[in-house]
Amino acid sequence: MVEVYFKNRADRVLAGKIEFPMATDASSPLVVFAHGFDSGKDSPRGVILAERLRGLGIATLLFDFTGHGDSQGSKMDSTIAQQVDDLRAAIDYAQSDQKVDAGKIGVTGSSSGGLVALTEALSDKRIRSLGLRGPRTDNLTDKADQFDLPILIVQGERDTLLPQTQVFYQMLTCSKKLEIIADADHLFSQPDQLEQAVALTSAWFEKTLK
């Protein structure tokens, strides 16, 4: 694992960690992690998924949004628009690493990070696949037909965001998959439910990026 630092357009330094699978001569696909509000690059759920992805030969970049973790700024600065800019900066950084296959970059987002990932994917064609966990989909239903990349959504049956997600999902015209985890809440609080979410998401990226 290598600690990395890069700047967003507001000239704030964002902190992250990039890690590659077992040594290989070839460049690796990579997944960037967009965490939820009040979370960060060290989220246990994110770390578990990252380990699983690296086991499948996919590199990972976890980072802290503005005002979170070790990144500069305050949480008041950390609007969705600011986090979208942060995510773009993280993708810029990933693309600059020669060990990354720049044509195979995916993004995984959870909760508000899912909204950030979706928003950036509308205009950033470098993102080749999305794997979202309990995403917010605020005001995106009318733009659902503009997505042209594969999208996986994994959501808990008891997540209060699920009805909104289902409306959004029905409007998507791209390659898509919705997996509803029985009896799970927004955070997949039970270990077996989290394992299901991790297994589904890692398999999705293996399919769409490798």
JSON list of C-alpha atoms in Angstrom, two decimals:
[
{"chain": "A", "resi": 1, "resn": "MET", "atom": "CA", "xyz": [0.00, 0.00, 0.00]},
{"chain": "A", "resi": 2, "resn": "VAL", "atom": "CA", "xyz": [1.31, 3.44, -0.91]},
{"chain": "A", "resi": 3, "resn": "GLU", "atom": "CA", "xyz": [-0.01, 6.66, 0.62]},
{"chain": "A", "resi": 4, "resn": "VAL", "atom": "CA", "xyz": [-0.73, 9.22, -2.08]},
{"chain": "A", "resi": 5, "resn": "TYR", "atom": "CA", "xyz": [-1.64, 12.91, -2.17]},
{"chain": "A", "resi": 6, "resn": "PHE", "atom": "CA", "xyz": [-3.16, 14.94, -4.99]},
{"chain": "A", "resi": 7, "resn": "LYS", "atom": "CA", "xyz": [-4.97, 18.26, -5.36]},
{"chain": "A", "resi": 8, "resn": "ASN", "atom": "CA", "xyz": [-8.51, 19.10, -6.42]},
{"chain": "A", "resi": 9, "resn": "ARG", "atom": "CA", "xyz": [-9.43, 22.21, -8.37]},
{"chain": "A", "resi": 10, "resn": "ALA", "atom": "CA", "xyz": [-9.83, 24.16, -5.11]},
{"chain": "A", "resi": 11, "resn": "ASP", "atom": "CA", "xyz": [-6.10, 23.50, -4.54]},
{"chain": "A", "resi": 12, "resn": "ARG", "atom": "CA", "xyz": [-6.81, 21.41, -1.45]},
{"chain": "A", "resi": 13, "resn": "VAL", "atom": "CA", "xyz": [-4.67, 18.33, -0.87]},
{"chain": "A", "resi": 14, "resn": "LEU", "atom": "CA", "xyz": [-6.59, 15.05, -0.79]},
{"chain": "A", "resi": 15, "resn": "ALA", "atom": "CA", "xyz": [-5.14, 11.97, 0.89]},
{"chain": "A", "resi": 16, "resn": "GLY", "atom": "CA", "xyz": [-5.48, 8.44, -0.42]},
{"chain": "A", "resi": 17, "resn": "LYS", "atom": "CA", "xyz": [-3.90, 5.03, -0.64]},
{"chain": "A", "resi": 18, "resn": "ILE", "atom": "CA", "xyz": [-3.30, 3.06, -3.80]},
{"chain": "A", "resi": 19, "resn": "GLU", "atom": "CA", "xyz": [-2.58, -0.64, -3.80]},
{"chain": "A", "resi": 20, "resn": "PHE", "atom": "CA", "xyz": [-1.92, -3.11, -6.58]},
{"chain": "A", "resi": 21, "resn": "PRO", "atom": "CA", "xyz": [-2.49, -6.85, -6.85]},
{"chain": "A", "resi": 22, "resn": "MET", "atom": "CA", "xyz": [0.36, -9.35, -6.77]},
{"chain": "A", "resi": 23, "resn": "ALA", "atom": "CA", "xyz": [3.39, -8.33, -8.85]},
{"chain": "A", "resi": 24, "resn": "THR", "atom": "CA", "xyz": [2.72, -8.46, -12.57]},
{"chain": "A", "resi": 25, "resn": "ASP", "atom": "CA", "xyz": [4.35, -7.01, -15.65]},
{"chain": "A", "resi": 26, "resn": "ALA", "atom": "CA", "xyz": [1.00, -5.91, -17.07]},
{"chain": "A", "resi": 27, "resn": "SER", "atom": "CA", "xyz": [-0.89, -2.77, -16.08]},
{"chain": "A", "resi": 28, "resn": "SER", "atom": "CA", "xyz": [-3.92, -3.38, -13.86]},
{"chain": "A", "resi": 29, "resn": "PRO", "atom": "CA", "xyz": [-7.54, -2.33, -14.01]},
{"chain": "A", "resi": 30, "resn": "LEU", "atom": "CA", "xyz": [-8.35, -0.06, -11.07]},
{"chain": "A", "resi": 31, "resn": "VAL", "atom": "CA", "xyz": [-11.39, 0.80, -8.97]},
{"chain": "A", "resi": 32, "resn": "VAL", "atom": "CA", "xyz": [-11.67, 4.19, -7.26]},
{"chain": "A", "resi": 33, "resn": "PHE", "atom": "CA", "xyz": [-13.69, 4.28, -4.02]},
{"chain": "A", "resi": 34, "resn": "ALA", "atom": "CA", "xyz": [-16.18, 7.10, -3.33]},
{"chain": "A", "resi": 35, "resn": "HIS", "atom": "CA", "xyz": [-17.10, 6.86, 0.35]},
{"chain": "A", "resi": 36, "resn": "GLY", "atom": "CA", "xyz": [-20.26, 8.10, 2.05]},
{"chain": "A", "resi": 37, "resn": "PHE", "atom": "CA", "xyz": [-20.59, 11.20, 4.23]},
{"chain": "A", "resi": 38, "resn": "ASP", "atom": "CA", "xyz": [-18.73, 10.93, 7.55]},
{"chain": "A", "resi": 39, "resn": "SER", "atom": "CA", "xyz": [-16.80, 7.92, 6.25]},
{"chain": "A", "resi": 40, "resn": "GLY", "atom": "CA", "xyz": [-13.40, 7.75, 4.55]},
{"chain": "A", "resi": 41, "resn": "LYS", "atom": "CA", "xyz": [-10.66, 5.70, 2.97]},
{"chain": "A", "resi": 42, "resn": "ASP", "atom": "CA", "xyz": [-10.34, 3.53, 6.09]},
{"chain": "A", "resi": 43, "resn": "SER", "atom": "CA", "xyz": [-13.99, 2.44, 6.15]},
{"chain": "A", "resi": 44, "resn": "PRO", "atom": "CA", "xyz": [-14.04, -1.25, 7.15]},
{"chain": "A", "resi": 45, "resn": "ARG", "atom": "CA", "xyz": [-16.60, -1.99, 4.41]},
{"chain": "A", "resi": 46, "resn": "GLY", "atom": "CA", "xyz": [-14.41, -0.32, 1.80]},
{"chain": "A", "resi": 47, "resn": "VAL", "atom": "CA", "xyz": [-11.26, -2.07, 3.01]},
{"chain": "A", "resi": 48, "resn": "ILE", "atom": "CA", "xyz": [-12.93, -5.49, 2.77]},
{"chain": "A", "resi": 49, "resn": "LEU", "atom": "CA", "xyz": [-14.08, -4.84, -0.80]},
{"chain": "A", "resi": 50, "resn": "ALA", "atom": "CA", "xyz": [-10.67, -3.48, -1.78]},
{"chain": "A", "resi": 51, "resn": "GLU", "atom": "CA", "xyz": [-8.93, -6.61, -0.52]},
{"chain": "A", "resi": 52, "resn": "ARG", "atom": "CA", "xyz": [-11.34, -8.78, -2.50]},
{"chain": "A", "resi": 53, "resn": "LEU", "atom": "CA", "xyz": [-10.76, -6.78, -5.69]},
{"chain": "A", "resi": 54, "resn": "ARG", "atom": "CA", "xyz": [-6.98, -7.00, -5.40]},
{"chain": "A", "resi": 55, "resn": "GLY", "atom": "CA", "xyz": [-7.35, -10.76, -5.04]},
{"chain": "A", "resi": 56, "resn": "LEU", "atom": "CA", "xyz": [-9.04, -10.69, -8.45]},
{"chain": "A", "resi": 57, "resn": "GLY", "atom": "CA", "xyz": [-6.19, -8.72, -10.02]},
{"chain": "A", "resi": 58, "resn": "ILE", "atom": "CA", "xyz": [-7.79, -5.26, -9.77]},
{"chain": "A", "resi": 59, "resn": "ALA", "atom": "CA", "xyz": [-5.90, -2.34, -8.19]},
{"chain": "A", "resi": 60, "resn": "THR", "atom": "CA", "xyz": [-7.68, -0.01, -5.74]},
{"chain": "A", "resi": 61, "resn": "LEU", "atom": "CA", "xyz": [-7.54, 3.69, -4.89]},
{"chain": "A", "resi": 62, "resn": "LEU", "atom": "CA", "xyz": [-9.28, 4.70, -1.67]},
{"chain": "A", "resi": 63, "resn": "PHE", "atom": "CA", "xyz": [-9.19, 8.38, -0.73]},
{"chain": "A", "resi": 64, "resn": "ASP", "atom": "CA", "xyz": [-10.77, 10.91, 1.61]},
{"chain": "A", "resi": 65, "resn": "PHE", "atom": "CA", "xyz": [-13.13, 13.51, 0.22]},
{"chain": "A", "resi": 66, "resn": "THR", "atom": "CA", "xyz": [-12.63, 17.17, 1.16]},
{"chain": "A", "resi": 67, "resn": "GLY", "atom": "CA", "xyz": [-13.07, 17.65, 4.92]},
{"chain": "A", "resi": 68, "resn": "HIS", "atom": "CA", "xyz": [-12.88, 13.94, 5.68]},
{"chain": "A", "resi": 69, "resn": "GLY", "atom": "CA", "xyz": [-10.08, 11.81, 7.10]},
{"chain": "A", "resi": 70, "resn": "ASP", "atom": "CA", "xyz": [-6.65, 13.17, 6.20]},
{"chain": "A", "resi": 71, "resn": "SER", "atom": "CA", "xyz": [-7.78, 15.48, 3.37]},
{"chain": "A", "resi": 72, "resn": "GLN", "atom": "CA", "xyz": [-7.79, 19.24, 3.67]},
{"chain": "A", "resi": 73, "resn": "GLY", "atom": "CA", "xyz": [-10.91, 21.37, 4.04]},
{"chain": "A", "resi": 74, "resn": "SER", "atom": "CA", "xyz": [-13.95, 21.20, 6.31]},
{"chain": "A", "resi": 75, "resn": "LYS", "atom": "CA", "xyz": [-17.06, 19.07, 6.10]},
{"chain": "A", "resi": 76, "resn": "MET", "atom": "CA", "xyz": [-19.01, 22.24, 5.31]},
{"chain": "A", "resi": 77, "resn": "ASP", "atom": "CA", "xyz": [-16.88, 22.49, 2.15]},
{"chain": "A", "resi": 78, "resn": "SER", "atom": "CA", "xyz": [-17.71, 18.88, 1.26]},
{"chain": "A", "resi": 79, "resn": "THR", "atom": "CA", "xyz": [-20.79, 19.39, -0.90]},
{"chain": "A", "resi": 80, "resn": "ILE", "atom": "CA", "xyz": [-21.81, 16.85, -3.52]},
{"chain": "A", "resi": 81, "resn": "ALA", "atom": "CA", "xyz": [-20.43, 19.19, -6.20]},
{"chain": "A", "resi": 82, "resn": "GLN", "atom": "CA", "xyz": [-17.11, 19.41, -4.36]},
{"chain": "A", "resi": 83, "resn": "GLN", "atom": "CA", "xyz": [-16.95, 15.65, -3.95]},
{"chain": "A", "resi": 84, "resn": "VAL", "atom": "CA", "xyz": [-17.59, 15.19, -7.67]},
{"chain": "A", "resi": 85, "resn": "ASP", "atom": "CA", "xyz": [-14.56, 17.40, -8.30]},
{"chain": "A", "resi": 86, "resn": "ASP", "atom": "CA", "xyz": [-12.58, 15.38, -5.75]},
{"chain": "A", "resi": 87, "resn": "LEU", "atom": "CA", "xyz": [-13.50, 12.15, -7.52]},
{"chain": "A", "resi": 88, "resn": "ARG", "atom": "CA", "xyz": [-12.39, 13.60, -10.84]},
{"chain": "A", "resi": 89, "resn": "ALA", "atom": "CA", "xyz": [-9.04, 14.51, -9.26]},
{"chain": "A", "resi": 90, "resn": "ALA", "atom": "CA", "xyz": [-8.69, 10.95, -7.97]},
{"chain": "A", "resi": 91, "resn": "ILE", "atom": "CA", "xyz": [-9.33, 9.54, -11.44]},
{"chain": "A", "resi": 92, "resn": "ASP", "atom": "CA", "xyz": [-6.78, 11.99, -12.87]},
{"chain": "A", "resi": 93, "resn": "TYR", "atom": "CA", "xyz": [-4.26, 10.68, -10.36]},
{"chain": "A", "resi": 94, "resn": "ALA", "atom": "CA", "xyz": [-5.05, 7.04, -11.12]},
{"chain": "A", "resi": 95, "resn": "GLN", "atom": "CA", "xyz": [-4.66, 7.59, -14.85]},
{"chain": "A", "resi": 96, "resn": "SER", "atom": "CA", "xyz": [-1.23, 9.13, -14.31]},
{"chain": "A", "resi": 97, "resn": "ASP", "atom": "CA", "xyz": [0.14, 5.94, -12.72]},
{"chain": "A", "resi": 98, "resn": "GLN", "atom": "CA", "xyz": [1.89, 3.81, -15.33]},
{"chain": "A", "resi": 99, "resn": "LYS", "atom": "CA", "xyz": [0.90, 0.63, -13.51]},
{"chain": "A", "resi": 100, "resn": "VAL", "atom": "CA", "xyz": [-2.80, 1.41, -14.09]},
{"chain": "A", "resi": 101, "resn": "ASP", "atom": "CA", "xyz": [-4.61, 0.39, -17.26]},
{"chain": "A", "resi": 102, "resn": "ALA", "atom": "CA", "xyz": [-6.15, 3.80, -18.00]},
{"chain": "A", "resi": 103, "resn": "GLY", "atom": "CA", "xyz": [-8.80, 2.22, -20.19]},
{"chain": "A", "resi": 104, "resn": "LYS", "atom": "CA", "xyz": [-10.15, 0.05, -17.36]},
{"chain": "A", "resi": 105, "resn": "ILE", "atom": "CA", "xyz": [-11.12, 2.33, -14.50]},
{"chain": "A", "resi": 106, "resn": "GLY", "atom": "CA", "xyz": [-14.24, 1.67, -12.42]},
{"chain": "A", "resi": 107, "resn": "VAL", "atom": "CA", "xyz": [-15.78, 3.51, -9.49]},
{"chain": "A", "resi": 108, "resn": "THR", "atom": "CA", "xyz": [-17.54, 2.06, -6.48]},
{"chain": "A", "resi": 109, "resn": "GLY", "atom": "CA", "xyz": [-19.67, 4.43, -4.43]},
{"chain": "A", "resi": 110, "resn": "SER", "atom": "CA", "xyz": [-21.67, 3.99, -1.24]},
{"chain": "A", "resi": 111, "resn": "SER", "atom": "CA", "xyz": [-24.60, 6.13, -0.05]},
{"chain": "A", "resi": 112, "resn": "SER", "atom": "CA", "xyz": [-23.82, 9.77, -0.96]},
{"chain": "A", "resi": 113, "resn": "GLY", "atom": "CA", "xyz": [-20.65, 8.48, -2.63]},
{"chain": "A", "resi": 114, "resn": "GLY", "atom": "CA", "xyz": [-22.94, 6.59, -4.99]},
{"chain": "A", "resi": 115, "resn": "LEU", "atom": "CA", "xyz": [-24.57, 9.87, -5.98]},
{"chain": "A", "resi": 116, "resn": "VAL", "atom": "CA", "xyz": [-21.11, 11.38, -6.51]},
{"chain": "A", "resi": 117, "resn": "ALA", "atom": "CA", "xyz": [-20.07, 8.43, -8.69]},
{"chain": "A", "resi": 118, "resn": "LEU", "atom": "CA", "xyz": [-23.24, 8.60, -10.77]},
{"chain": "A", "resi": 119, "resn": "THR", "atom": "CA", "xyz": [-22.92, 12.36, -11.24]},
{"chain": "A", "resi": 120, "resn": "GLU", "atom": "CA", "xyz": [-19.31, 12.13, -12.40]},
{"chain": "A", "resi": 121, "resn": "ALA", "atom": "CA", "xyz": [-20.07, 9.20, -14.71]},
{"chain": "A", "resi": 122, "resn": "LEU", "atom": "CA", "xyz": [-22.57, 11.31, -16.64]},
{"chain": "A", "resi": 123, "resn": "SER", "atom": "CA", "xyz": [-19.74, 13.36, -18.12]},
{"chain": "A", "resi": 124, "resn": "ASP", "atom": "CA", "xyz": [-16.53, 11.38, -17.45]},
{"chain": "A", "resi": 125, "resn": "LYS", "atom": "CA", "xyz": [-16.18, 8.67, -20.07]},
{"chain": "A", "resi": 126, "resn": "ARG", "atom": "CA", "xyz": [-13.02, 7.38, -18.41]},
{"chain": "A", "resi": 127, "resn": "ILE", "atom": "CA", "xyz": [-15.28, 5.56, -15.96]},
{"chain": "A", "resi": 128, "resn": "ARG", "atom": "CA", "xyz": [-16.01, 2.18, -17.56]},
{"chain": "A", "resi": 129, "resn": "SER", "atom": "CA", "xyz": [-18.11, 0.57, -14.82]},
{"chain": "A", "resi": 130, "resn": "LEU", "atom": "CA", "xyz": [-20.00, 1.51, -11.65]},
{"chain": "A", "resi": 131, "resn": "GLY", "atom": "CA", "xyz": [-20.64, -0.71, -8.65]},
{"chain": "A", "resi": 132, "resn": "LEU", "atom": "CA", "xyz": [-22.85, 1.10, -6.14]},
{"chain": "A", "resi": 133, "resn": "ARG", "atom": "CA", "xyz": [-23.89, 0.16, -2.61]},
{"chain": "A", "resi": 134, "resn": "GLY", "atom": "CA", "xyz": [-27.03, 1.78, -1.21]},
{"chain": "A", "resi": 135, "resn": "PRO", "atom": "CA", "xyz": [-26.64, 4.86, -3.42]},
{"chain": "A", "resi": 136, "resn": "ARG", "atom": "CA", "xyz": [-28.50, 8.12, -3.24]},
{"chain": "A", "resi": 137, "resn": "THR", "atom": "CA", "xyz": [-29.99, 8.92, -6.64]},
{"chain": "A", "resi": 138, "resn": "ASP", "atom": "CA", "xyz": [-31.29, 12.46, -5.94]},
{"chain": "A", "resi": 139, "resn": "ASN", "atom": "CA", "xyz": [-32.63, 14.22, -9.01]},
{"chain": "A", "resi": 140, "resn": "LEU", "atom": "CA", "xyz": [-31.04, 11.74, -11.43]},
{"chain": "A", "resi": 141, "resn": "THR", "atom": "CA", "xyz": [-34.15, 9.89, -12.58]},
{"chain": "A", "resi": 142, "resn": "ASP", "atom": "CA", "xyz": [-34.72, 12.34, -15.43]},
{"chain": "A", "resi": 143, "resn": "LYS", "atom": "CA", "xyz": [-31.12, 11.76, -16.56]},
{"chain": "A", "resi": 144, "resn": "ALA", "atom": "CA", "xyz": [-31.20, 7.97, -16.28]},
{"chain": "A", "resi": 145, "resn": "ASP", "atom": "CA", "xyz": [-31.33, 7.46, -20.04]},
{"chain": "A", "resi": 146, "resn": "GLN", "atom": "CA", "xyz": [-28.02, 9.36, -20.41]},
{"chain": "A", "resi": 147, "resn": "PHE", "atom": "CA", "xyz": [-25.92, 6.66, -18.73]},
{"chain": "A", "resi": 148, "resn": "ASP", "atom": "CA", "xyz": [-24.03, 4.46, -21.17]},
{"chain": "A", "resi": 149, "resn": "LEU", "atom": "CA", "xyz": [-21.84, 2.29, -18.94]},
{"chain": "A", "resi": 150, "resn": "PRO", "atom": "CA", "xyz": [-22.59, -0.88, -16.95]},
{"chain": "A", "resi": 151, "resn": "ILE", "atom": "CA", "xyz": [-24.13, -0.12, -13.54]},
{"chain": "A", "resi": 152, "resn": "LEU", "atom": "CA", "xyz": [-24.57, -2.48, -10.60]},
{"chain": "A", "resi": 153, "resn": "ILE", "atom": "CA", "xyz": [-26.65, -1.41, -7.61]},
{"chain": "A", "resi": 154, "resn": "VAL", "atom": "CA", "xyz": [-26.60, -3.48, -4.42]},
{"chain": "A", "resi": 155, "resn": "GLN", "atom": "CA", "xyz": [-29.14, -2.37, -1.84]},
{"chain": "A", "resi": 156, "resn": "GLY", "atom": "CA", "xyz": [-30.61, -3.60, 1.41]},
{"chain": "A", "resi": 157, "resn": "GLU", "atom": "CA", "xyz": [-34.24, -4.64, 1.50]},
{"chain": "A", "resi": 158, "resn": "ARG", "atom": "CA", "xyz": [-34.77, -2.40, 4.56]},
{"chain": "A", "resi": 159, "resn": "ASP", "atom": "CA", "xyz": [-32.86, 0.58, 3.17]},
{"chain": "A", "resi": 160, "resn": "THR", "atom": "CA", "xyz": [-35.22, 3.59, 3.15]},
{"chain": "A", "resi": 161, "resn": "LEU", "atom": "CA", "xyz": [-33.56, 4.72, -0.11]},
{"chain": "A", "resi": 162, "resn": "LEU", "atom": "CA", "xyz": [-34.64, 1.55, -1.94]},
{"chain": "A", "resi": 163, "resn": "PRO", "atom": "CA", "xyz": [-37.96, 2.85, -3.39]},
{"chain": "A", "resi": 164, "resn": "GLN", "atom": "CA", "xyz": [-36.16, 5.83, -4.95]},
{"chain": "A", "resi": 165, "resn": "THR", "atom": "CA", "xyz": [-33.46, 3.52, -6.28]},
{"chain": "A", "resi": 166, "resn": "GLN", "atom": "CA", "xyz": [-36.01, 1.22, -7.88]},
{"chain": "A", "resi": 167, "resn": "VAL", "atom": "CA", "xyz": [-37.60, 4.12, -9.77]},
{"chain": "A", "resi": 168, "resn": "PHE", "atom": "CA", "xyz": [-34.16, 5.26, -10.97]},
{"chain": "A", "resi": 169, "resn": "TYR", "atom": "CA", "xyz": [-33.17, 1.72, -11.94]},
{"chain": "A", "resi": 170, "resn": "GLN", "atom": "CA", "xyz": [-36.28, 1.20, -14.04]},
{"chain": "A", "resi": 171, "resn": "MET", "atom": "CA", "xyz": [-35.42, 4.33, -16.04]},
{"chain": "A", "resi": 172, "resn": "LEU", "atom": "CA", "xyz": [-31.86, 3.21, -16.84]},
{"chain": "A", "resi": 173, "resn": "THR", "atom": "CA", "xyz": [-31.37, 2.05, -20.42]},
{"chain": "A", "resi": 174, "resn": "CYS", "atom": "CA", "xyz": [-27.72, 0.96, -20.07]},
{"chain": "A", "resi": 175, "resn": "SER", "atom": "CA", "xyz": [-26.43, -2.47, -19.07]},
{"chain": "A", "resi": 176, "resn": "LYS", "atom": "CA", "xyz": [-27.62, -2.76, -15.47]},
{"chain": "A", "resi": 177, "resn": "LYS", "atom": "CA", "xyz": [-28.23, -5.03, -12.51]},
{"chain": "A", "resi": 178, "resn": "LEU", "atom": "CA", "xyz": [-30.06, -4.48, -9.22]},
{"chain": "A", "resi": 179, "resn": "GLU", "atom": "CA", "xyz": [-29.34, -6.85, -6.33]},
{"chain": "A", "resi": 180, "resn": "ILE", "atom": "CA", "xyz": [-31.52, -6.52, -3.22]},
{"chain": "A", "resi": 181, "resn": "ILE", "atom": "CA", "xyz": [-30.08, -8.13, -0.09]},
{"chain": "A", "resi": 182, "resn": "ALA", "atom": "CA", "xyz": [-32.82, -9.68, 2.05]},
{"chain": "A", "resi": 183, "resn": "ASP", "atom": "CA", "xyz": [-33.45, -7.96, 5.40]},
{"chain": "A", "resi": 184, "resn": "ALA", "atom": "CA", "xyz": [-30.34, -5.76, 5.05]},
{"chain": "A", "resi": 185, "resn": "ASP", "atom": "CA", "xyz": [-30.26, -2.11, 6.15]},
{"chain": "A", "resi": 186, "resn": "HIS", "atom": "CA", "xyz": [-28.52, 0.85, 4.49]},
{"chain": "A", "resi": 187, "resn": "LEU", "atom": "CA", "xyz": [-25.10, -0.11, 5.89]},
{"chain": "A", "resi": 188, "resn": "PHE", "atom": "CA", "xyz": [-25.35, -3.90, 5.50]},
{"chain": "A", "resi": 189, "resn": "SER", "atom": "CA", "xyz": [-24.73, -4.09, 9.24]},
{"chain": "A", "resi": 190, "resn": "GLN", "atom": "CA", "xyz": [-24.75, -7.88, 9.51]},
{"chain": "A", "resi": 191, "resn": "PRO", "atom": "CA", "xyz": [-21.54, -9.66, 8.38]},
{"chain": "A", "resi": 192, "resn": "ASP", "atom": "CA", "xyz": [-23.34, -12.11, 6.09]},
{"chain": "A", "resi": 193, "resn": "GLN", "atom": "CA", "xyz": [-25.18, -9.26, 4.37]},
{"chain": "A", "resi": 194, "resn": "LEU", "atom": "CA", "xyz": [-21.98, -7.30, 3.87]},
{"chain": "A", "resi": 195, "resn": "GLU", "atom": "CA", "xyz": [-20.32, -10.43, 2.48]},
{"chain": "A", "resi": 196, "resn": "GLN", "atom": "CA", "xyz": [-23.10, -10.74, -0.09]},
{"chain": "A", "resi": 197, "resn": "ALA", "atom": "CA", "xyz": [-22.64, -7.10, -1.12]},
{"chain": "A", "resi": 198, "resn": "VAL", "atom": "CA", "xyz": [-18.85, -7.51, -1.39]},
{"chain": "A", "resi": 199, "resn": "ALA", "atom": "CA", "xyz": [-19.13, -10.73, -3.39]},
{"chain": "A", "resi": 200, "resn": "LEU", "atom": "CA", "xyz": [-21.62, -9.23, -5.84]},
{"chain": "A", "resi": 201, "resn": "THR", "atom": "CA", "xyz": [-19.63, -6.03, -6.31]},
{"chain": "A", "resi": 202, "resn": "SER", "atom": "CA", "xyz": [-16.25, -7.71, -6.77]},
{"chain": "A", "resi": 203, "resn": "ALA", "atom": "CA", "xyz": [-17.71, -10.18, -9.28]},
{"chain": "A", "resi": 204, "resn": "TRP", "atom": "CA", "xyz": [-19.24, -7.27, -11.18]},
{"chain": "A", "resi": 205, "resn": "PHE", "atom": "CA", "xyz": [-15.93, -5.46, -11.55]},
{"chain": "A", "resi": 206, "resn": "GLU", "atom": "CA", "xyz": [-14.16, -8.68, -12.51]},
{"chain": "A", "resi": 207, "resn": "LYS", "atom": "CA", "xyz": [-16.74, -9.11, -15.29]},
{"chain": "A", "resi": 208, "resn": "THR", "atom": "CA", "xyz": [-16.81, -5.49, -16.52]},
{"chain": "A", "resi": 209, "resn": "LEU", "atom": "CA", "xyz": [-13.16, -4.43, -16.12]},
{"chain": "A", "resi": 210, "resn": "LYS", "atom": "CA", "xyz": [-11.17, -7.59, -16.82]}
]
